Amino acid sequence: MVEGEPSYIDYEAFLDPEFSPASFANTLVLSTNNATDTPLDLSTPLSRVLFDLQEIDTHIHSLTTKSALPLLSHTRDQNEAADRILKEAGSQIASVTQGYERLEKEVVQKWKVADDARIAAENSLATVRLARAVARCLTLGRQLENQIGEVTGKGTGQPSPAGADGGTPAREGFRALERAAYTILSLRQMFSATTEDDEGYGLERVKVMRTLRNELLLPSENVVKAKAQQIINRFSLTSPMAPSSGAPVPSSYKQVRDARARLAPAAATLYLLSPAPKDGATALEYKPELLLSTLQGYVQTAIMTSVNGLAKGLSQLPTMDRTLNEVASRCQDVAALESFLRNLRAPTHPLLQSSGVGGTSTGSNIAGGGPKPNLLQPLLNALDTSSLPSYYWRSLASSLSSRVQEIMNRGGVSARTLRSNRDRLRTEIKQCVLRASQVSAASLSADKAPSDADNAGVGNWEREAAVMVSSIVGPLGR
């Protein structure tokens, strides 16, 4: 509609966004009829609507007739502009297409080739790493095989004949134990790799490596553990009994040195092969469970053997002298074990964080003078004691009281004999404890030099002697 031109058509109603034909028709019918009339006259509203349509059509025709030339001119201009834009866009698209084709040829295709080369290089590198790990494992396996041969005395690396290394029997390959333990730890570490950056990652996928682990590593570890435990369980400084008195002969310098030479690698081996420490653990936090259980077993065996021997000796009093000598000898071994462990450094463990402590990785690991971390303190902590000989005597005393009470409750000749020899038992038991301290001091002084044996001090074991006397003689008076 031309602005300012009068019209009776309500364009605002028709152009309203919310216009409803049904509502408009209803309003138109109600405006031209009475709602109560029957029937309704629809010709008038229909004519009204038809007239409005005709008027609108006439108005549209008039507008298009008057504006035909401007509309055609505007349409032509729009088409020409669109043609120019299309032509220009076509040339630009062709240029972009050519650039992409050149880019694809010079970059994308080369990138694909480079990516294929990268993947091939990564796979080759992984293969090389795996091959190196396999080769190192095979080398370690061969090394472990030779070391196990030394340990068992059946390999090509068998030790020299007896006497060639200071009198040590060749069949005891204790010198190879610690080296074998380090080899086992290296193999363990390689087989436990979990990330691609770790050496040994993927070894479990190689059949020969699975064979090496199952048929060499695990059996060898068991052999080394068993050999080290056997050395500790058989640890003793006791010499053959003197023919006249039946008392143990103090150990010589050579015997002490050989016993220490066996114990050091055995203890270091069990320390290394104990269950792996937690990540980030230090040497002070690490608890070598395998070593501690073996040492505790040794001490407990010595205690129980002494308890059984004393119980038998108390039932058969004529054998008591020999039994007390054996008990003193076991105390000597326990005291020697304590002395040696005190002077043994913890070996360097590859899975422990450096804490500024620890000893050398090979050899006997004998520490020098001065307070340094040793293998004794973890054992004392596990037994909750400050001294192994004191623990030995006190454990012996606590177990003997019930045994003596059983003998007295049974009565008979054994009970009467014990009662009548109460004073003699008191003296002999006290002498046994003190004699054990003297034997231990004399034996351990051989660690220094034979000429210094006479200067060795004797510890004050009066308290342990009193505890032992009370445990045996005490029940006899009740």
Coordinates of C-alpha atoms in Angstrom, one line a residue:
M1 CA 0.0 0.0 0.0
V2 CA 1.2 3.5 -1.0
E3 CA 1.9 5.5 2.2
G4 CA -0.8 8.1 2.7
E5 CA -3.3 6.4 0.4
P6 CA -6.7 5.9 2.1
S7 CA -8.0 2.4 2.5
Y8 CA -10.8 0.7 4.5
I9 CA -8.9 -2.6 4.7
D10 CA -7.5 -3.2 8.2
Y11 CA -4.0 -4.1 7.1
E12 CA -2.7 -4.0 10.7
A13 CA -5.1 -6.9 11.6
F14 CA -3.9 -8.9 8.7
L15 CA -0.2 -8.2 9.3
D16 CA -0.4 -9.0 13.0
P17 CA 2.0 -12.0 13.8
E18 CA -0.7 -13.4 16.0
F19 CA -3.5 -13.2 13.3
S20 CA -5.9 -16.1 13.4
P21 CA -8.2 -16.8 10.4
A22 CA -10.8 -18.6 12.5
S23 CA -11.0 -15.8 15.0
F24 CA -11.2 -13.2 12.2
A25 CA -14.0 -15.1 10.5
N26 CA -15.9 -15.6 13.8
T27 CA -15.6 -11.8 14.5
L28 CA -16.8 -11.0 10.9
V29 CA -19.8 -13.4 11.1
L30 CA -20.9 -12.0 14.5
S31 CA -20.6 -8.4 13.3
T32 CA -23.0 -9.0 10.4
N33 CA -25.5 -11.4 12.1
N34 CA -27.4 -11.7 15.3
A35 CA -26.1 -14.7 17.3
T36 CA -29.7 -15.9 18.0
D37 CA -30.7 -16.0 14.3
T38 CA -31.3 -19.4 12.7
P39 CA -30.0 -19.9 10.2
L40 CA -27.1 -17.5 9.9
D41 CA -26.6 -15.3 6.9
L42 CA -23.1 -16.0 5.6
S43 CA -23.4 -14.3 2.3
T44 CA -22.6 -10.9 3.7
P45 CA -19.4 -11.8 5.5
L46 CA -18.3 -13.9 2.5
S47 CA -18.9 -11.0 0.2
R48 CA -16.9 -8.8 2.6
V49 CA -14.0 -11.2 2.5
L50 CA -14.1 -11.6 -1.3
F51 CA -14.2 -7.8 -1.7
D52 CA -11.2 -7.4 0.6
L53 CA -9.3 -10.0 -1.5
Q54 CA -10.2 -8.2 -4.7
E55 CA -9.1 -4.9 -3.3
I56 CA -5.8 -6.3 -2.1
D57 CA -5.2 -7.9 -5.6
T58 CA -6.0 -4.7 -7.3
H59 CA -3.6 -2.9 -4.9
I60 CA -0.8 -5.4 -5.6
H61 CA -1.4 -5.0 -9.4
S62 CA -1.2 -1.3 -9.2
L63 CA 2.0 -1.4 -7.1
T64 CA 3.8 -3.8 -9.5
T65 CA 2.7 -1.8 -12.6
K66 CA 4.0 1.4 -11.2
S67 CA 7.3 -0.2 -9.9
A68 CA 8.0 -2.7 -12.7
L69 CA 11.0 -0.8 -14.2
P70 CA 12.8 -0.2 -10.9
L71 CA 12.2 -3.8 -9.9
L72 CA 13.5 -5.2 -13.2
S73 CA 16.5 -2.8 -13.0
H74 CA 17.2 -3.9 -9.4
T75 CA 16.9 -7.5 -10.3
R76 CA 19.3 -7.1 -13.3
D77 CA 21.8 -5.3 -11.1
Q78 CA 21.5 -8.1 -8.5
N79 CA 22.1 -10.8 -11.2
E80 CA 25.0 -9.0 -12.7
A81 CA 26.6 -8.6 -9.2
A82 CA 26.0 -12.3 -8.5
D83 CA 27.6 -13.2 -11.8
R84 CA 30.7 -11.1 -11.0
I85 CA 30.9 -12.6 -7.5
L86 CA 30.5 -16.1 -8.9
K87 CA 33.2 -15.5 -11.5
E88 CA 35.6 -14.0 -8.9
A89 CA 34.8 -16.7 -6.4
G90 CA 35.3 -19.4 -9.1
S91 CA 38.8 -18.1 -9.8
Q92 CA 39.6 -17.9 -6.1
I93 CA 38.3 -21.5 -5.6
A94 CA 40.4 -22.7 -8.5
S95 CA 43.5 -20.9 -7.0
V96 CA 42.8 -22.5 -3.6
T97 CA 42.3 -25.9 -5.2
Q98 CA 45.6 -25.6 -7.0
G99 CA 47.3 -24.6 -3.8
Y100 CA 45.8 -27.5 -1.9
E101 CA 46.9 -29.9 -4.6
R102 CA 50.4 -28.5 -4.5
L103 CA 50.3 -28.6 -0.6
E104 CA 49.1 -32.2 -0.7
K105 CA 51.8 -33.1 -3.1
E106 CA 54.6 -31.3 -1.3
V107 CA 53.5 -31.7 2.3
V108 CA 50.7 -34.1 3.0
Q109 CA 52.1 -37.0 0.9
K110 CA 55.6 -36.3 2.3
W111 CA 54.2 -36.2 5.8
K112 CA 52.5 -39.6 5.2
V113 CA 55.8 -41.0 4.1
A114 CA 57.6 -39.4 7.0
D115 CA 54.9 -40.7 9.4
D116 CA 55.4 -44.2 8.0
A117 CA 59.1 -43.8 8.5
R118 CA 58.5 -42.6 12.1
I119 CA 56.4 -45.6 12.9
A120 CA 58.9 -47.9 11.3
A121 CA 61.7 -46.2 13.3
E122 CA 59.7 -46.5 16.6
N123 CA 59.1 -50.2 15.9
S124 CA 62.7 -50.7 15.0
L125 CA 63.8 -48.9 18.2
A126 CA 61.5 -51.0 20.3
T127 CA 62.8 -54.1 18.6
V128 CA 66.4 -53.0 19.3
R129 CA 65.6 -52.2 22.9
L130 CA 63.9 -55.5 23.3
A131 CA 66.8 -57.3 21.6
R132 CA 69.3 -55.5 23.9
A133 CA 67.2 -56.5 26.9
V134 CA 67.1 -60.1 25.8
A135 CA 70.8 -60.1 25.2
R136 CA 71.5 -58.6 28.6
C137 CA 69.1 -61.1 30.2
L138 CA 70.9 -63.9 28.4
T139 CA 74.2 -62.5 29.6
L140 CA 73.0 -62.2 33.2
G141 CA 71.5 -65.7 32.9
R142 CA 74.8 -67.1 31.8
Q143 CA 76.5 -65.2 34.6
L144 CA 74.0 -66.5 37.1
E145 CA 74.5 -70.0 35.8
N146 CA 78.2 -69.8 36.4
Q147 CA 77.6 -68.3 39.9
I148 CA 75.2 -71.1 40.8
G149 CA 77.9 -73.5 39.6
E150 CA 80.3 -71.8 42.1
V151 CA 77.6 -72.0 44.9
T152 CA 76.9 -75.7 44.3
G153 CA 80.5 -76.6 43.3
K154 CA 79.3 -78.0 39.9
G155 CA 80.0 -75.2 37.5
T156 CA 82.9 -74.0 35.4
G157 CA 83.6 -71.3 38.0
Q158 CA 84.2 -73.7 40.8
P159 CA 86.4 -72.2 43.6
S160 CA 90.0 -73.2 44.1
P161 CA 90.9 -76.3 46.0
A162 CA 90.9 -76.4 49.8
G163 CA 93.6 -74.2 51.3
A164 CA 94.1 -72.0 48.2
D165 CA 91.9 -69.2 49.7
G166 CA 93.1 -69.4 53.3
G167 CA 91.8 -72.8 54.2
T168 CA 88.2 -72.4 53.0
P169 CA 86.8 -75.7 51.5
A170 CA 86.2 -75.4 47.8
R171 CA 82.9 -77.1 48.0
E172 CA 81.4 -74.1 49.9
G173 CA 80.8 -71.5 47.2
F174 CA 79.7 -68.9 49.7
R175 CA 81.9 -66.2 48.0
A176 CA 79.6 -66.4 45.0
L177 CA 76.4 -66.0 47.0
E178 CA 76.3 -62.2 47.1
R179 CA 77.3 -61.9 43.4
A180 CA 74.5 -64.3 42.5
A181 CA 72.0 -62.2 44.6
Y182 CA 72.9 -59.1 42.7
T183 CA 72.5 -60.9 39.4
I184 CA 69.1 -62.2 40.5
L185 CA 68.0 -58.7 41.5
S186 CA 69.1 -57.3 38.1
L187 CA 67.0 -60.0 36.4
R188 CA 64.1 -59.3 38.7
Q189 CA 64.2 -55.6 37.9
M190 CA 64.2 -56.3 34.2
F191 CA 61.3 -58.7 34.3
S192 CA 59.3 -56.2 36.5
A193 CA 59.5 -53.4 33.9
T194 CA 56.0 -51.8 33.4
T195 CA 56.6 -48.9 31.1
E196 CA 58.1 -48.5 27.7
D197 CA 60.9 -46.4 29.1
D198 CA 62.0 -49.2 31.5
E199 CA 64.7 -51.5 30.4
G200 CA 63.2 -55.0 29.9
Y201 CA 59.7 -53.9 28.9
G202 CA 58.0 -56.6 26.9
L203 CA 60.3 -59.4 27.9
E204 CA 57.4 -61.6 29.0
R205 CA 56.4 -61.8 25.3
V206 CA 59.6 -63.5 24.4
K207 CA 59.4 -67.3 24.8
V208 CA 63.1 -67.7 25.6
M209 CA 62.8 -65.1 28.4
R210 CA 59.8 -66.9 29.9
T211 CA 61.9 -70.1 29.8
L212 CA 64.9 -68.3 31.4
R213 CA 62.7 -67.0 34.2
N214 CA 60.9 -70.2 35.0
E215 CA 63.8 -72.7 34.5
L216 CA 66.8 -70.7 35.6
L217 CA 65.9 -67.5 37.6
L218 CA 63.4 -69.0 40.0
P219 CA 65.3 -72.3 40.7
S220 CA 68.5 -70.4 41.1
E221 CA 66.9 -67.9 43.5
N222 CA 65.7 -70.9 45.6
V223 CA 69.2 -72.5 45.5
V224 CA 70.9 -69.2 46.6
K225 CA 68.3 -68.6 49.4
A226 CA 68.6 -72.2 50.6
K227 CA 72.4 -72.1 50.6
A228 CA 72.5 -68.8 52.5
Q229 CA 70.0 -70.1 55.0
Q230 CA 72.0 -73.3 55.4
I231 CA 75.2 -71.3 56.2
I232 CA 73.4 -69.2 58.8
N233 CA 71.6 -72.2 60.4
R234 CA 75.0 -74.1 60.6
F235 CA 76.8 -71.1 62.0
S236 CA 79.0 -72.2 64.9
L237 CA 82.3 -71.3 66.5
T238 CA 82.3 -74.4 68.7
S239 CA 85.4 -76.5 68.5
P240 CA 85.5 -80.2 69.4
M241 CA 85.2 -81.0 73.1
A242 CA 88.4 -81.3 75.1
P243 CA 89.0 -85.1 75.7
S244 CA 89.6 -84.6 79.4
S245 CA 87.1 -82.0 80.6
G246 CA 84.5 -82.2 77.9
A247 CA 84.4 -78.4 77.7
P248 CA 84.5 -76.6 74.4
V249 CA 87.9 -75.4 73.2
P250 CA 88.0 -71.7 72.4
S251 CA 87.9 -71.0 68.7
S252 CA 91.1 -70.2 66.9
Y253 CA 91.7 -67.0 64.9
K254 CA 91.3 -69.0 61.6
Q255 CA 88.0 -70.5 62.7
V256 CA 86.6 -67.1 63.6
R257 CA 87.8 -65.6 60.4
D258 CA 86.3 -68.5 58.3
A259 CA 83.0 -68.3 60.2
R260 CA 82.8 -64.6 59.6
A261 CA 83.7 -65.0 55.9
R262 CA 80.8 -67.5 55.5
L263 CA 78.3 -65.4 57.5
A264 CA 78.9 -62.1 55.7
P265 CA 77.9 -63.1 52.2
A266 CA 75.0 -65.3 53.5
A267 CA 73.5 -62.5 55.5
A268 CA 74.0 -60.0 52.6
T269 CA 72.4 -62.5 50.2
L270 CA 69.3 -62.9 52.4
Y271 CA 69.1 -59.1 52.9
L272 CA 69.1 -58.6 49.1
L273 CA 66.7 -61.4 48.3
S274 CA 64.1 -60.4 50.9
P275 CA 60.7 -59.2 49.4
A276 CA 61.2 -56.1 47.4
P277 CA 60.9 -52.8 49.3
K278 CA 58.2 -50.3 48.6
D279 CA 59.0 -47.5 46.1
G280 CA 60.9 -44.7 47.7
A281 CA 62.0 -46.8 50.7
T282 CA 65.4 -46.1 52.3
A283 CA 67.9 -48.4 53.8
L284 CA 66.8 -47.3 57.3
E285 CA 63.1 -48.1 56.5
Y286 CA 63.7 -51.4 54.8
K287 CA 63.0 -54.6 56.7
P288 CA 64.7 -57.6 55.2
E289 CA 62.1 -60.2 56.2
L290 CA 63.9 -63.2 54.8
L291 CA 67.1 -62.4 56.7
L292 CA 65.2 -61.6 59.9
S293 CA 63.2 -64.8 59.8
T294 CA 66.3 -66.9 59.2
L295 CA 68.2 -65.2 62.1
Q296 CA 65.2 -65.5 64.4
G297 CA 64.9 -69.2 63.4
Y298 CA 68.6 -69.7 64.3
V299 CA 68.2 -68.1 67.7
Q300 CA 65.0 -69.9 68.5
T301 CA 66.5 -73.2 67.4
A302 CA 69.4 -72.6 69.8
I303 CA 67.0 -71.8 72.6
M304 CA 64.7 -74.8 72.1
T305 CA 67.7 -77.2 71.7
S306 CA 69.1 -75.9 74.9
V307 CA 65.8 -76.1 76.7
N308 CA 65.3 -79.7 75.6
G309 CA 68.9 -80.6 76.5
L310 CA 68.6 -79.0 80.0
A311 CA 65.3 -80.7 80.6
K312 CA 66.8 -84.0 79.8
G313 CA 69.9 -83.2 81.8
L314 CA 67.8 -82.3 84.8
S315 CA 66.0 -85.7 84.5
Q316 CA 69.4 -87.4 84.2
L317 CA 71.7 -85.4 86.5
P318 CA 74.9 -87.3 85.7
T319 CA 74.8 -85.9 82.1
M320 CA 74.3 -82.3 83.4
D321 CA 77.9 -81.3 83.0
R322 CA 78.0 -82.1 79.3
T323 CA 74.7 -80.5 78.8
L324 CA 75.8 -77.2 80.4
N325 CA 78.9 -77.2 78.2
E326 CA 76.7 -77.6 75.2
V327 CA 74.5 -74.7 76.4
A328 CA 77.5 -72.5 76.9
S329 CA 78.7 -73.4 73.4
R330 CA 75.4 -72.3 71.9
C331 CA 75.6 -69.1 73.9
Q332 CA 79.0 -68.6 72.4
D333 CA 77.6 -69.0 68.9
V334 CA 74.8 -66.5 69.6
A335 CA 77.2 -64.0 71.0
A336 CA 79.5 -64.4 68.0
L337 CA 76.5 -64.0 65.7
E338 CA 75.7 -60.7 67.5
S339 CA 79.3 -59.5 67.2
F340 CA 79.5 -60.3 63.5
L341 CA 76.1 -58.8 62.6
R342 CA 77.1 -55.6 64.5
N343 CA 80.2 -55.3 62.2
L344 CA 78.3 -56.1 59.0
R345 CA 77.1 -53.2 56.9
A346 CA 73.8 -53.5 55.0
P347 CA 74.8 -54.1 51.3
T348 CA 73.9 -51.6 48.7
H349 CA 70.4 -52.4 47.5
P350 CA 69.6 -51.3 43.9
L351 CA 65.9 -50.8 44.8
L352 CA 66.5 -48.6 47.8
Q353 CA 66.9 -44.9 47.7
S354 CA 70.3 -43.6 48.7
S355 CA 70.2 -42.3 52.3
G356 CA 73.9 -41.8 52.7
V357 CA 74.3 -45.3 54.3
G358 CA 75.1 -48.7 53.3
G359 CA 78.2 -50.6 52.3
T360 CA 80.0 -51.9 49.3
S361 CA 78.1 -54.0 46.8
T362 CA 80.5 -57.0 46.9
G363 CA 82.8 -58.6 49.3
S364 CA 82.2 -59.4 53.0
N365 CA 80.9 -55.9 53.8
I366 CA 82.7 -55.7 57.1
A367 CA 82.3 -52.3 58.5
G368 CA 85.0 -50.3 60.1
G369 CA 85.0 -49.0 63.6
G370 CA 82.5 -46.4 64.7
P371 CA 78.7 -46.5 64.9
K372 CA 77.5 -47.3 61.3
P373 CA 74.2 -48.9 60.1
N374 CA 74.5 -52.7 60.5
L375 CA 72.5 -55.9 60.2
L376 CA 72.2 -56.4 63.9
Q377 CA 69.8 -53.6 64.8
P378 CA 66.8 -54.9 62.7
L379 CA 67.2 -58.3 64.4
L380 CA 67.3 -56.7 67.9
N381 CA 64.2 -54.6 67.0
A382 CA 62.4 -57.7 65.7
L383 CA 63.2 -59.6 69.0
D384 CA 62.5 -56.5 71.1
T385 CA 65.8 -56.9 73.0
S386 CA 69.1 -55.0 73.3
S387 CA 71.4 -58.1 73.4
L388 CA 71.2 -61.6 71.8
P389 CA 73.0 -63.4 74.6
S390 CA 70.7 -61.7 77.1
Y391 CA 67.6 -62.7 75.0
Y392 CA 69.0 -66.3 74.8
W393 CA 69.4 -66.7 78.6
R394 CA 66.1 -65.0 79.5
S395 CA 64.2 -67.0 76.9
L396 CA 65.9 -70.2 78.2
A397 CA 65.0 -69.3 81.7
S398 CA 61.3 -68.6 80.9
S399 CA 61.0 -72.0 79.2
L400 CA 62.8 -74.0 81.9
S401 CA 60.7 -73.0 84.9
S402 CA 57.7 -75.1 83.6
R403 CA 60.0 -78.0 82.7
V404 CA 61.5 -78.1 86.2
Q405 CA 58.0 -77.8 87.7
E406 CA 56.9 -80.8 85.7
I407 CA 59.8 -82.9 87.0
M408 CA 59.0 -81.9 90.6
N409 CA 55.3 -82.7 90.1
R410 CA 56.1 -86.2 88.8
G411 CA 58.2 -86.9 91.9
G412 CA 60.4 -90.0 92.0
V413 CA 64.1 -90.3 92.0
S414 CA 64.7 -87.4 89.6
A415 CA 62.8 -84.9 91.8
R416 CA 64.6 -86.1 94.9
T417 CA 68.0 -86.0 93.2
L418 CA 67.3 -82.4 92.0
R419 CA 66.3 -81.3 95.5
S420 CA 69.3 -82.9 97.1
N421 CA 71.7 -81.3 94.6
R422 CA 70.1 -77.9 94.6
D423 CA 73.3 -76.1 95.8
R424 CA 75.4 -77.9 93.3
L425 CA 73.0 -76.9 90.5
R426 CA 73.1 -73.3 91.6
T427 CA 76.8 -73.2 91.4
E428 CA 77.1 -75.1 88.1
I429 CA 74.4 -73.0 86.4
K430 CA 76.1 -69.8 87.4
Q431 CA 79.5 -71.1 86.3
C432 CA 77.9 -72.1 83.0
V433 CA 76.6 -68.6 82.3
L434 CA 79.9 -67.0 83.3
R435 CA 81.9 -69.6 81.4
A436 CA 79.9 -68.9 78.3
S437 CA 80.8 -65.2 78.6
Q438 CA 84.4 -66.1 78.9
V439 CA 84.4 -68.5 76.0
S440 CA 82.6 -66.0 73.9
A441 CA 85.0 -63.2 74.8
A442 CA 88.0 -65.4 74.1
S443 CA 86.7 -66.7 70.8
L444 CA 85.7 -63.2 69.5
S445 CA 89.1 -61.8 70.6
A446 CA 90.5 -64.0 67.9
D447 CA 88.9 -61.7 65.4
K448 CA 91.6 -59.1 66.4
A449 CA 94.7 -61.3 66.6
P450 CA 95.9 -64.3 68.5
S451 CA 98.2 -62.2 70.6
D452 CA 95.3 -60.0 71.8
A453 CA 93.2 -62.9 73.1
D454 CA 94.4 -62.5 76.7
N455 CA 93.4 -58.9 76.8
A456 CA 89.7 -59.5 75.8
G457 CA 87.2 -58.2 78.3
V458 CA 84.5 -60.4 79.9
G459 CA 81.0 -59.0 80.0
N460 CA 79.1 -58.7 83.2
W461 CA 76.5 -61.5 82.9
E462 CA 75.7 -61.7 86.7
R463 CA 72.1 -60.7 86.0
E464 CA 71.6 -63.5 83.4
A465 CA 73.2 -66.0 85.7
A466 CA 70.8 -65.0 88.5
V467 CA 67.8 -65.3 86.2
M468 CA 68.9 -68.8 85.1
V469 CA 69.6 -69.9 88.7
S470 CA 66.2 -68.7 89.8
S471 CA 64.4 -70.5 86.9
I472 CA 65.9 -73.9 87.8
V473 CA 66.7 -73.8 91.5
G474 CA 63.6 -71.7 92.4
P475 CA 61.0 -74.4 91.8
L476 CA 63.1 -76.9 93.8
G477 CA 62.4 -75.0 97.0
R478 CA 58.6 -74.9 96.6

